[in-house]
Coordinates of C-alpha atoms and ligand atoms in Angstrom, one line a residue:
Chain A
M292 CA -125.6 36.1 -108.0
I293 CA -125.7 37.1 -104.6
K294 CA -128.9 37.8 -102.1
K295 CA -128.5 41.5 -100.6
I296 CA -130.5 43.6 -98.8
I297 CA -131.6 46.9 -99.7
I298 CA -131.4 49.5 -97.3
S299 CA -132.8 52.3 -98.9
N300 CA -135.3 52.7 -102.5
T301 CA -135.8 56.5 -102.8
E302 CA -137.6 58.3 -106.0
I303 CA -135.4 61.3 -106.5
A304 CA -136.9 62.6 -109.5
G305 CA -140.0 61.6 -111.5
S306 CA -139.5 57.7 -112.1
V307 CA -135.6 58.3 -111.2
Y308 CA -134.5 55.9 -107.9
V309 CA -131.2 55.4 -106.2
L310 CA -131.2 51.9 -104.3
S311 CA -128.7 51.3 -101.5
F312 CA -127.2 48.2 -99.9
K313 CA -124.4 47.2 -97.8
R314 CA -121.4 47.4 -99.7
D315 CA -119.4 44.1 -98.7
F316 CA -116.9 43.7 -101.9
E317 CA -114.5 46.3 -103.8
F318 CA -115.2 47.3 -107.4
L319 CA -113.0 49.8 -109.6
P320 CA -115.7 53.5 -110.2
G321 CA -117.0 53.4 -113.5
Q322 CA -118.1 49.6 -112.8
V323 CA -121.4 48.0 -113.2
I324 CA -123.3 45.0 -111.4
G325 CA -126.1 43.2 -112.6
I326 CA -128.9 43.1 -110.7
S327 CA -131.8 40.7 -111.1
N328 CA -135.0 40.4 -109.2
H329 CA -135.1 36.4 -109.2
L330 CA -132.1 33.7 -109.7
Q331 CA -133.4 32.6 -112.6
E332 CA -134.2 35.9 -114.7
A333 CA -131.3 37.3 -116.6
P334 CA -129.8 40.0 -114.4
R335 CA -129.8 43.9 -116.1
L336 CA -126.6 46.0 -116.0
Y337 CA -126.2 48.9 -113.3
S338 CA -123.5 51.4 -113.2
I339 CA -122.6 51.3 -110.0
A340 CA -122.8 55.5 -108.6
S341 CA -120.9 55.4 -105.6
G342 CA -117.7 55.9 -104.3
N343 CA -115.3 53.1 -103.6
T344 CA -114.8 53.8 -100.0
E345 CA -118.3 54.1 -98.8
D346 CA -119.8 52.0 -96.6
V347 CA -123.2 51.1 -98.7
I348 CA -123.3 50.7 -102.5
R349 CA -125.8 53.3 -104.9
I350 CA -127.2 52.4 -108.1
L351 CA -129.2 55.1 -110.2
Y352 CA -131.5 54.3 -111.8
D353 CA -135.0 54.6 -114.3
I354 CA -138.4 53.2 -115.0
K355 CA -138.5 51.8 -118.4
E356 CA -142.6 51.1 -118.9
G357 CA -143.1 47.6 -119.9
G358 CA -139.5 46.5 -118.7
Q359 CA -139.2 43.3 -116.5
L360 CA -136.7 44.9 -114.1
T361 CA -137.5 48.9 -113.4
P362 CA -141.2 48.9 -112.7
W363 CA -140.6 45.7 -109.7
L364 CA -137.3 47.5 -108.6
A365 CA -139.1 50.3 -107.7
K366 CA -141.6 49.1 -105.7
R367 CA -139.0 47.5 -103.6
K368 CA -139.0 48.7 -99.9
A369 CA -135.9 49.2 -97.0
N370 CA -135.3 45.4 -96.2
D371 CA -136.5 43.6 -99.2
S372 CA -134.1 41.9 -101.3
I373 CA -132.7 41.9 -105.0
F374 CA -129.8 39.5 -106.1
I375 CA -126.6 40.6 -107.7
T376 CA -123.7 39.8 -109.7
N377 CA -119.8 40.4 -109.0
A378 CA -118.7 44.0 -110.5
S379 CA -117.2 44.1 -113.6
G380 CA -116.5 46.6 -116.7
N381 CA -113.6 48.7 -118.0
F382 CA -115.1 52.3 -118.6
I383 CA -112.1 53.8 -115.8
S384 CA -110.8 57.2 -116.2
E385 CA -107.8 57.6 -114.3
M386 CA -107.5 60.0 -111.2
N387 CA -106.1 63.5 -111.9
E388 CA -106.4 62.6 -115.5
D389 CA -106.9 65.2 -118.2
A390 CA -110.6 64.5 -118.4
C391 CA -114.4 65.8 -120.1
W392 CA -116.8 62.9 -118.8
I393 CA -119.9 63.5 -120.7
A394 CA -123.2 62.0 -119.5
S395 CA -127.1 62.2 -120.6
G396 CA -129.7 61.2 -117.6
T397 CA -128.7 58.1 -115.6
G398 CA -125.2 58.0 -117.2
I399 CA -123.9 60.4 -114.8
A400 CA -123.8 57.4 -112.8
P401 CA -120.1 56.1 -113.3
F402 CA -118.9 59.7 -113.4
A403 CA -120.7 60.0 -109.9
S404 CA -118.8 56.3 -108.7
M405 CA -115.3 58.2 -109.7
F406 CA -116.2 61.7 -108.2
F407 CA -117.6 60.0 -104.9
S408 CA -113.9 58.6 -105.2
G409 CA -112.2 61.6 -105.0
N410 CA -111.4 60.9 -108.6
Y411 CA -112.4 65.2 -109.3
N412 CA -109.1 66.9 -110.2
N413 CA -108.6 68.3 -114.0
K414 CA -112.1 66.8 -114.8
L415 CA -115.3 69.1 -116.5
L416 CA -118.5 66.6 -116.1
I417 CA -121.0 67.8 -119.1
H418 CA -124.5 66.5 -117.9
G419 CA -127.5 66.5 -120.3
G420 CA -130.9 66.2 -119.0
K421 CA -134.6 66.9 -119.5
F422 CA -135.7 68.6 -116.7
L423 CA -134.1 70.6 -113.7
E424 CA -134.3 67.7 -111.3
S425 CA -132.6 65.5 -114.3
F426 CA -129.0 66.8 -112.4
Y427 CA -128.8 63.8 -109.9
F428 CA -126.1 64.6 -107.3
G429 CA -125.9 68.2 -109.0
N430 CA -125.1 69.6 -105.5
E431 CA -122.1 67.7 -104.7
F432 CA -120.7 68.2 -108.3
R433 CA -121.4 71.7 -108.3
E434 CA -119.6 72.2 -104.4
K435 CA -116.8 70.8 -105.8
L436 CA -116.6 71.0 -109.7
G437 CA -117.4 74.9 -109.4
K438 CA -117.5 76.0 -113.2
N439 CA -116.1 72.8 -114.5
Y440 CA -119.5 71.6 -113.8
V441 CA -121.8 72.0 -116.9
R442 CA -125.5 71.4 -116.7
C443 CA -127.5 71.2 -120.2
C444 CA -131.1 71.0 -120.0
T445 CA -133.7 70.1 -122.9
R446 CA -136.9 71.1 -121.3
E447 CA -136.6 73.4 -118.4
T448 CA -134.4 76.6 -118.1
G449 CA -132.7 77.8 -115.2
D450 CA -129.9 80.0 -113.5
G451 CA -126.4 78.9 -114.8
V452 CA -128.0 76.0 -117.0
F453 CA -127.3 75.7 -120.6
E454 CA -130.6 75.3 -122.7
G455 CA -130.7 72.8 -125.0
R456 CA -128.8 69.6 -125.8
L457 CA -125.8 69.0 -124.3
T458 CA -124.6 68.0 -128.3
H459 CA -125.5 72.0 -128.2
Y460 CA -123.5 73.2 -126.2
L461 CA -120.2 70.8 -127.4
K462 CA -121.3 72.4 -131.4
E463 CA -120.9 76.1 -129.6
K464 CA -117.5 75.0 -127.1
D465 CA -114.4 75.6 -129.3
D466 CA -111.9 75.0 -126.5
L467 CA -112.1 71.7 -126.5
N468 CA -108.5 70.2 -125.9
P469 CA -107.6 67.7 -128.5
A470 CA -105.0 66.2 -125.9
H471 CA -107.4 65.3 -122.9
K472 CA -109.7 62.0 -122.8
Y473 CA -113.1 62.0 -123.2
Y474 CA -115.6 59.6 -122.0
L475 CA -118.7 59.2 -122.7
C476 CA -121.9 57.7 -121.0
G477 CA -125.8 57.3 -121.5
S478 CA -127.8 56.4 -124.6
A479 CA -126.4 54.8 -127.8
E480 CA -128.4 58.3 -130.1
M481 CA -126.0 60.3 -127.2
V482 CA -122.9 58.4 -127.3
V483 CA -122.9 58.1 -131.2
E484 CA -123.9 61.6 -131.9
T485 CA -121.2 63.3 -128.9
R486 CA -118.5 60.8 -130.7
D487 CA -119.2 62.3 -134.1
I488 CA -119.0 65.8 -132.6
L489 CA -115.8 65.4 -131.1
L490 CA -114.4 63.8 -134.2
L491 CA -115.2 66.9 -136.0
K492 CA -114.0 69.2 -133.6
G493 CA -110.4 67.5 -134.1
I494 CA -110.7 65.3 -131.0
S495 CA -108.7 61.8 -132.0
F496 CA -110.8 58.9 -131.5
G497 CA -108.3 57.1 -129.3
N498 CA -108.9 59.9 -126.7
I499 CA -113.2 58.6 -127.1
V500 CA -114.0 56.2 -124.8
G501 CA -117.9 55.4 -124.7
E502 CA -120.7 53.3 -122.3
I503 CA -123.8 52.6 -123.8
Y504 CA -126.9 51.8 -121.4
F505 CA -127.9 49.6 -124.4
Chain B
M1409 CA -154.5 46.0 -135.7
K1410 CA -154.4 42.7 -136.1
K1411 CA -151.3 40.0 -135.6
S1412 CA -149.3 38.3 -138.0
L1413 CA -149.1 34.5 -137.8
L1414 CA -145.5 35.0 -139.6
G1415 CA -143.0 34.6 -136.9
K1416 CA -144.8 32.3 -134.8
T1417 CA -142.9 29.0 -133.6
L1418 CA -145.4 25.7 -134.1
A1419 CA -145.8 26.3 -130.0
E1420 CA -147.5 29.7 -130.4
L1421 CA -149.8 28.7 -133.5
E1422 CA -150.6 25.5 -131.3
V1423 CA -151.7 27.6 -128.7
V1424 CA -153.2 30.3 -131.2
V1425 CA -155.5 27.7 -132.4
K1426 CA -156.6 26.1 -128.9
D1427 CA -157.3 29.6 -127.8
L1428 CA -159.8 30.1 -131.4
G1429 CA -161.4 26.1 -130.2
M1430 CA -159.6 25.0 -133.4
P1431 CA -158.7 21.3 -134.0
A1432 CA -154.7 21.1 -132.8
F1433 CA -153.6 19.6 -136.3
T1434 CA -154.6 23.4 -137.6
A1435 CA -151.2 24.5 -136.1
K1436 CA -149.2 22.1 -138.1
Q1437 CA -151.1 23.1 -141.4
I1438 CA -150.5 26.9 -140.8
A1439 CA -147.0 26.7 -140.4
D1440 CA -146.5 24.6 -143.7
W1441 CA -149.1 27.8 -145.8
L1442 CA -146.8 29.8 -144.2
Y1443 CA -143.3 28.5 -143.8
K1444 CA -143.7 25.6 -147.0
K1445 CA -145.5 27.1 -149.3
T1446 CA -145.5 30.6 -148.4
I1447 CA -149.0 31.9 -148.7
S1448 CA -149.5 35.4 -149.2
S1449 CA -153.4 35.5 -147.3
I1450 CA -155.0 33.0 -144.8
D1451 CA -157.5 32.9 -147.3
D1452 CA -155.4 30.5 -149.3
M1453 CA -154.9 27.9 -146.3
Q1454 CA -157.3 25.7 -148.6
N1455 CA -157.3 22.3 -146.5
I1456 CA -158.0 24.6 -143.3
S1457 CA -162.1 24.9 -142.9
L1458 CA -163.5 28.2 -144.3
Q1459 CA -164.9 29.1 -140.7
N1460 CA -161.7 28.4 -139.2
R1461 CA -160.5 30.6 -141.8
E1462 CA -162.4 33.2 -140.8
K1463 CA -162.0 33.0 -136.8
L1464 CA -158.4 33.2 -138.0
G1465 CA -158.5 35.9 -140.5
E1466 CA -160.8 37.7 -137.7
K1467 CA -157.1 38.2 -135.4
F1468 CA -154.6 37.7 -137.3
V1469 CA -153.0 38.6 -140.9
A1470 CA -149.9 36.1 -143.1
G1471 CA -148.0 38.8 -142.2
F1472 CA -145.4 38.7 -145.1
S1473 CA -144.7 41.9 -146.9
N1474 CA -142.2 42.8 -150.2
H1475 CA -139.2 44.6 -149.9
T1476 CA -140.2 48.2 -151.3
Q1477 CA -136.9 49.0 -153.1
V1478 CA -134.0 47.4 -154.3
Q1479 CA -130.5 48.2 -155.2
A1480 CA -128.4 45.8 -157.8
S1481 CA -125.0 45.3 -158.5
V1482 CA -122.8 44.7 -161.6
D1483 CA -121.7 41.4 -159.6
G1484 CA -125.4 40.2 -159.2
T1485 CA -125.1 41.0 -155.4
K1486 CA -128.7 42.8 -154.5
K1487 CA -130.0 45.0 -151.4
Y1488 CA -133.4 44.8 -150.5
L1489 CA -135.1 47.3 -148.6
F1490 CA -137.8 45.9 -146.3
A1491 CA -140.1 47.9 -144.2
A1492 CA -140.4 47.0 -140.4
Q1493 CA -142.7 48.2 -138.4
I1494 CA -143.6 51.8 -139.1
K1495 CA -141.9 54.5 -141.0
K1496 CA -139.1 52.2 -140.6
F1497 CA -136.2 50.2 -142.9
V1498 CA -134.1 47.1 -142.9
E1499 CA -132.1 46.3 -145.5
A1500 CA -131.0 42.6 -146.4
A1501 CA -127.9 42.1 -148.8
Y1502 CA -128.3 39.3 -151.9
I1503 CA -125.2 37.5 -152.2
P1504 CA -124.8 35.0 -155.3
E1505 CA -121.7 32.9 -155.8
K1506 CA -120.6 30.4 -158.0
T1507 CA -121.7 27.5 -155.8
R1508 CA -123.9 29.2 -153.2
A1509 CA -125.5 32.2 -152.8
T1510 CA -126.1 34.1 -149.3
L1511 CA -128.8 36.6 -147.6
C1512 CA -127.6 38.5 -145.3
V1513 CA -130.5 39.5 -142.6
S1514 CA -131.2 42.3 -140.2
S1515 CA -132.2 41.7 -136.8
Q1516 CA -133.0 45.6 -135.8
V1517 CA -134.0 48.3 -136.5
G1518 CA -130.7 50.6 -136.4
C1519 CA -128.4 49.5 -133.2
K1520 CA -127.5 50.2 -129.8
M1521 CA -124.1 49.4 -129.9
G1522 CA -122.1 52.2 -131.3
C1523 CA -119.1 50.6 -133.1
L1524 CA -117.0 53.5 -134.5
F1525 CA -116.7 51.8 -138.1
C1526 CA -120.8 51.3 -138.3
M1527 CA -123.0 53.0 -140.7
T1528 CA -125.7 51.4 -138.9
G1529 CA -124.6 52.4 -135.3
K1530 CA -124.7 56.3 -136.4
Q1531 CA -128.2 55.6 -136.8
G1532 CA -129.1 54.5 -133.6
F1533 CA -131.7 52.5 -132.2
Q1534 CA -135.6 52.3 -133.7
G1535 CA -136.5 49.4 -132.2
N1536 CA -136.1 45.1 -132.6
L1537 CA -137.4 43.0 -135.3
S1538 CA -140.0 40.4 -135.0
A1539 CA -138.7 36.3 -135.5
G1540 CA -141.8 37.3 -138.7
E1541 CA -140.0 40.5 -139.6
I1542 CA -136.7 38.3 -139.8
V1543 CA -138.2 35.5 -141.3
N1544 CA -139.7 37.8 -143.9
Q1545 CA -136.7 38.9 -145.4
I1546 CA -135.9 35.3 -146.3
L1547 CA -139.5 34.3 -147.2
S1548 CA -139.9 37.5 -149.6
L1549 CA -136.8 37.2 -151.3
P1550 CA -137.8 37.0 -155.2
E1551 CA -134.6 35.3 -154.7
R1552 CA -135.4 32.2 -152.6
E1553 CA -135.6 29.3 -154.2
K1554 CA -131.7 29.8 -154.6
L1555 CA -131.1 30.8 -151.4
T1556 CA -128.1 28.1 -149.2
N1557 CA -126.8 30.0 -146.7
I1558 CA -127.8 32.7 -144.2
V1559 CA -126.2 34.9 -142.1
Y1560 CA -127.1 37.3 -139.6
M1561 CA -125.0 40.3 -140.3
G1562 CA -126.9 43.4 -141.3
M1563 CA -128.2 45.6 -138.9
G1564 CA -128.7 45.0 -135.3
E1565 CA -126.5 43.2 -133.4
P1566 CA -128.7 39.8 -133.0
L1567 CA -127.5 38.8 -129.7
D1568 CA -129.7 41.8 -128.1
N1569 CA -132.5 40.6 -129.7
T1570 CA -131.7 37.0 -128.7
E1571 CA -135.5 36.2 -128.0
E1572 CA -136.8 37.5 -131.8
V1573 CA -133.2 36.0 -133.5
L1574 CA -133.7 32.8 -131.3
K1575 CA -137.2 32.3 -132.5
S1576 CA -136.5 33.0 -136.1
L1577 CA -133.6 30.3 -136.0
E1578 CA -135.9 27.7 -134.9
I1579 CA -138.7 28.7 -137.5
L1580 CA -135.5 29.0 -140.2
T1581 CA -134.4 25.1 -138.9
A1582 CA -137.5 23.2 -137.4
P1583 CA -139.2 20.1 -139.8
W1584 CA -142.6 21.9 -139.5
G1585 CA -140.0 25.6 -140.7
L1586 CA -138.3 25.9 -143.4
A1587 CA -135.9 22.4 -142.6
M1588 CA -132.7 24.3 -142.9
S1589 CA -129.6 22.7 -141.8
P1590 CA -128.4 25.2 -138.7
R1591 CA -124.5 24.6 -140.3
R1592 CA -126.0 26.9 -143.1
I1593 CA -126.5 29.7 -140.6
T1594 CA -124.8 32.1 -139.0
V1595 CA -125.1 34.5 -136.0
S1596 CA -123.0 37.2 -135.5
T1597 CA -122.3 39.1 -132.9
I1598 CA -120.0 41.8 -130.9
G1599 CA -119.4 39.8 -127.9
I1600 CA -122.4 40.1 -126.1
L1601 CA -121.7 37.7 -123.3
P1602 CA -125.3 36.5 -122.0
G1603 CA -126.7 36.6 -125.2
M1604 CA -124.1 34.6 -126.5
T1605 CA -124.1 32.3 -124.0
E1606 CA -127.6 31.6 -124.5
F1607 CA -127.7 31.2 -128.1
L1608 CA -125.4 28.3 -127.7
E1609 CA -126.9 26.8 -125.6
K1610 CA -130.4 26.4 -127.4
S1611 CA -129.4 26.5 -130.9
E1612 CA -127.1 24.8 -133.4
C1613 CA -126.2 27.4 -135.8
H1614 CA -122.7 29.0 -136.6
L1615 CA -121.2 31.8 -134.1
A1616 CA -119.1 34.7 -135.7
I1617 CA -117.5 37.0 -133.3
S1618 CA -116.2 40.3 -134.6
L1619 CA -113.1 41.0 -133.3
H1620 CA -111.5 43.7 -135.3
T1621 CA -108.5 43.4 -133.0
P1622 CA -107.1 41.6 -130.1
F1623 CA -105.8 44.5 -127.8
E1624 CA -108.5 45.8 -125.4
E1625 CA -107.7 49.8 -125.3
E1626 CA -107.9 49.3 -129.1
R1627 CA -110.9 47.3 -129.5
K1628 CA -112.8 49.8 -126.7
K1629 CA -112.1 52.9 -129.2
L1630 CA -113.6 51.3 -132.1
M1631 CA -116.6 49.2 -129.9
P1632 CA -117.9 50.4 -126.9
I1633 CA -119.0 47.3 -125.6
Q1634 CA -115.4 45.9 -124.8
N1635 CA -116.6 48.3 -122.0
I1636 CA -118.6 45.8 -120.5
F1637 CA -117.7 42.2 -122.2
P1638 CA -114.2 42.1 -123.1
I1639 CA -112.7 40.3 -125.6
K1640 CA -110.9 37.8 -123.3
D1641 CA -113.8 36.9 -121.5
I1642 CA -115.7 36.1 -124.6
I1643 CA -112.8 34.3 -126.5
E1644 CA -112.2 32.2 -122.9
N1645 CA -116.3 31.6 -122.6
L1646 CA -116.1 30.1 -125.9
K1647 CA -112.8 27.8 -125.4
K1648 CA -114.6 26.0 -122.7
Y1649 CA -117.3 25.1 -125.4
D1650 CA -117.3 21.6 -127.8
W1651 CA -116.9 22.7 -131.2
S1652 CA -115.7 19.0 -132.3
K1653 CA -119.7 18.9 -134.0
Q1654 CA -119.4 20.4 -137.1
R1655 CA -120.6 23.4 -135.2
R1656 CA -118.0 26.5 -135.9
V1657 CA -116.8 29.9 -134.8
S1658 CA -115.3 32.1 -136.8
M1659 CA -113.7 35.6 -136.4
E1660 CA -114.5 38.5 -138.2
Y1661 CA -111.7 41.0 -138.8
I1662 CA -112.2 44.3 -140.3
M1663 CA -108.7 46.0 -141.5
F1664 CA -108.2 49.2 -140.4
K1665 CA -105.2 51.4 -141.9
G1666 CA -102.3 51.7 -139.9
L1667 CA -104.3 50.7 -136.8
N1668 CA -104.8 47.0 -136.5
D1669 CA -102.7 45.2 -139.3
T1670 CA -99.3 45.2 -137.8
E1671 CA -97.1 42.6 -136.7
K1672 CA -98.3 43.1 -133.5
H1673 CA -101.1 42.3 -134.0
V1674 CA -100.6 39.4 -135.8
R1675 CA -98.7 38.3 -132.7
E1676 CA -101.4 39.1 -130.4
L1677 CA -104.0 37.2 -132.4
S1678 CA -102.5 34.2 -132.0
R1679 CA -101.9 34.5 -128.6
L1680 CA -105.5 35.4 -128.1
L1681 CA -106.9 32.3 -130.5
S1682 CA -104.5 29.8 -129.7
G1683 CA -106.5 26.8 -128.1
I1684 CA -109.4 27.7 -130.4
K1685 CA -110.1 26.2 -133.7
C1686 CA -111.7 29.1 -135.8
R1687 CA -111.2 30.7 -139.0
L1688 CA -110.5 34.4 -139.2
N1689 CA -112.4 36.4 -141.9
L1690 CA -110.1 39.6 -143.1
I1691 CA -112.7 42.3 -144.6
K1692 CA -111.7 45.3 -146.4
F1693 CA -113.4 48.5 -144.8
H1694 CA -115.5 50.7 -146.5
P1695 CA -115.1 54.0 -145.2
I1696 CA -118.1 56.0 -144.2
P1697 CA -119.1 59.6 -143.9
D1698 CA -117.4 61.1 -141.3
T1699 CA -115.3 58.1 -140.4
P1700 CA -111.6 58.9 -139.1
L1701 CA -110.6 55.5 -140.3
L1702 CA -109.2 54.1 -143.5
G1703 CA -109.1 50.7 -144.7
S1704 CA -105.8 48.5 -145.2
E1705 CA -103.7 48.5 -148.8
P1706 CA -104.8 45.2 -150.1
E1707 CA -101.3 43.7 -150.2
V1708 CA -101.2 44.8 -146.5
M1709 CA -104.3 42.6 -146.2
E1710 CA -102.3 39.6 -148.3
Y1711 CA -99.7 40.0 -145.9
F1712 CA -101.2 39.5 -143.0
R1713 CA -103.1 36.9 -143.7
D1714 CA -100.3 35.0 -145.0
A1715 CA -98.7 35.6 -141.6
L1716 CA -101.5 34.6 -139.2
S1717 CA -102.2 31.7 -141.7
A1718 CA -98.1 30.6 -141.0
R1719 CA -98.8 30.6 -137.6
G1720 CA -101.1 28.1 -137.4
I1721 CA -104.2 30.9 -138.1
T1722 CA -106.7 30.0 -141.0
S1723 CA -107.4 33.2 -142.7
T1724 CA -109.0 34.0 -145.8
I1725 CA -109.7 37.8 -147.2
R1726 CA -114.0 38.3 -147.7
R1727 CA -114.2 39.0 -151.4
S1728 CA -115.4 42.4 -151.4
R1729 CA -119.5 42.3 -153.2
G1730 CA -121.5 44.5 -154.6
E1731 CA -118.4 47.2 -154.0
D1732 CA -120.9 49.5 -156.3
I1733 CA -124.1 49.9 -154.4
Y1734 CA -122.1 49.0 -151.7
A1735 CA -122.6 52.3 -149.6
A1736 CA -122.2 50.6 -146.5
C1737 CA -124.6 48.6 -144.5
G1738 CA -126.8 50.7 -143.5
M1739 CA -126.5 53.6 -145.7
L1740 CA -130.0 52.4 -147.7
S1741 CA -131.7 52.6 -144.5
T1742 CA -130.9 55.7 -143.3
K1743 CA -131.4 57.0 -146.2
S1744 CA -135.1 56.0 -145.9
L1745 CA -135.4 57.3 -142.4
T1746 CA -135.1 61.1 -143.2
E1747 CA -138.6 61.5 -140.9
S1748 CA -136.6 59.8 -138.0
K1749 CA -136.5 63.2 -135.0
E1750 CA -133.9 63.9 -132.5
Q1751 CA -134.3 62.3 -129.4
D1752 CA -134.3 64.6 -126.1
F1753 CA -131.1 63.9 -123.9
Ligands
FAD3006 C1 -123.5 49.1 -119.2 C2 -124.7 48.9 -118.8 C3 -124.8 50.1 -117.5 C4 -126.3 50.4 -116.8 N1 -126.6 51.2 -116.2 C5 -127.5 51.6 -115.6 C6 -127.3 52.7 -114.7 O1 -126.6 52.8 -114.1 N2 -128.7 53.2 -114.6 C7 -130.2 52.8 -115.2 O2 -131.2 53.1 -115.3 N3 -130.0 51.9 -116.5 C8 -128.6 51.3 -116.8 N4 -129.0 50.4 -117.5 C9 -130.2 49.7 -118.2 C10 -130.4 48.8 -117.6 O3 -129.3 47.6 -117.6 C11 -131.8 48.2 -118.2 O4 -131.5 47.9 -119.7 C12 -132.6 48.9 -117.6 O5 -132.6 49.7 -116.6 C13 -134.3 48.4 -118.1 O6 -134.2 47.2 -118.0 P1 -135.9 47.0 -117.4 O7 -135.7 45.7 -116.9 O8 -136.6 47.4 -116.4 O9 -136.2 46.8 -119.4 P2 -136.4 45.5 -119.9 O10 -136.9 44.6 -119.8 O11 -135.0 45.2 -120.0 O12 -136.7 46.7 -121.3 C14 -136.2 47.6 -121.5 C15 -136.8 48.3 -122.6 O13 -137.5 47.8 -123.7 C16 -138.4 47.7 -124.4 N5 -138.6 46.2 -124.4 C17 -138.4 45.1 -124.0 N6 -138.9 43.7 -124.3 C18 -138.6 44.6 -125.6 C19 -138.9 43.4 -127.3 N7 -138.6 42.5 -127.3 N8 -138.7 44.4 -128.0 C20 -138.8 45.9 -128.1 N9 -138.8 46.6 -126.9 C21 -138.7 45.6 -125.5 C22 -139.3 47.6 -122.8 O14 -140.6 48.1 -123.1 C23 -138.4 48.9 -122.4 O15 -139.0 50.4 -122.6 C24 -127.4 50.0 -118.2 C25 -126.7 49.3 -119.1 C26 -125.8 48.9 -119.9 C27 -125.4 48.2 -120.6
SF4_3007 S1 -121.3 47.0 -136.2 FE1 -122.9 45.1 -136.0 S2 -123.2 46.0 -133.6 FE2 -121.7 47.6 -134.0 S3 -122.6 49.2 -134.5 FE3 -123.0 48.2 -136.4 S4 -124.9 46.7 -136.4 FE4 -124.7 47.8 -134.2

């Protein structure tokens, strides 16, 4: 593991933070790094949420109550240090391929990395969140993706926001293209339920790739 | 709520007795009552003084719980349902054979791994089992005396609950516990690299890897874990390990029609597994509701086994047991979970 100095650690929504540190390694958008508070402690995995040509690496995380790392991480300030592992993982969506990206909560992070790396043509992004503030990086997505950026909110209502779970949105949607690829990222429940819906709608399992935040 | 003594290691029992001001040797006595004599209540711990039993009883219960449901197959296989935590259930499958009797235990309520072919995966994750809840599946089994082998292949991914699984293995194998040989216990994983490394370091039990296809892209579609810990990294790590001391690693391979049962797969499997001494267990797929997958035909399985064996990979077709009650691992407990509510995401 390598020591990194935190540049910023900002609460962007209730108990949700964006942490950044200087980028001095290459990665593929969609990859993860391990983060730990001590060299001896087993690292937890986090998707990189920043673009692959940016000067910094950004991580989007929420506090898990009773968790070993995240309550500690949320208290770190600029110039504090953390330990990270090399970037790894194969959750990769090709540049310009026709794809639907589906995320819940902080599961938006790998798609944010792809997006900030310039990979947003031919993409439909569907994001599920509990509150209106849960649509992290929403302004940037809306600006470039327009109507191809769909927000599904379970506990609040808002302009242009679908009311309910993203699974309900997908059930109602009848124009899913079976030739496109479907990338799913977030909790096990979301990935499994969404995959079942897509299968029922005639999408082949060969076109569905999931990443679960276990 | 009172805590369970069941599931505590000797070192943890030593802390309990110390905290309660009891003599240090009481820890070993408690372990004996729990793991060798399987008493149902602290009151039955006869060689511990009444005063000390009362002290223990104020904070703890023994912690055993009987199964709530059982399904029996015509071939002797039985599926038991055990309560775990509140309103949650896990399955344990008892599989008697001519020369041995195996229990397949669960390590989690539900699972986070989301494998496409798995009923437990469809249930989502409800929680980790404690070491006590894992060990209870063995100790409260009506056929306990007949058990020769234990496999951690029931509900859940054992190495996503490494701490409690390792504790349960210590209890099963320690002289103060059930004193089973670690060579009679197999832990199965889909390949959680950090958990696997820890397991190989801290336990002597056998390991089984859910392989299911040697091709990365194909495996990604069956098992989301492939995105994070690719199978080639898992195999590379296994190759570095010393398997000469009678410890075994085996590969589990569920056979899906037209998907992972071709000549191409035979070739790639022999390439991937070259340099590692392991057995490949070929398993018939039992379709689950709404699955896009089908099981390979028996003759294709036989052909596949022979083709692999010809390339030097010892392969066996695992005999299907309890087919009439099979209904896929996780079905019994899923039915018992009707009260689980929709998650907010
Ligand atoms: C590929 C991947 C990518 C990920 N990317 C992100 C990301 O981008 N952003 C993000 O926020 N998260 C991500 N995660 C999740 C992240 O890795 C951590 O799991 C999460 O942040 C919690 O870490 P923690 O140390 O705070 O909690 P942990 O200590 O791991 O605990 C997690 C939760 O489990 C509970 N718990 C702990 N121990 C037990 C136990 N023995 N039994 C029962 N419950 C227990 C805790 O109370 C807590 O609620 C990702 C996970 C994976 C696998
Ligand atoms: S196969 Fe095992 S790891 Fe995969 S979802 Fe089922 S229980 Fe979990």
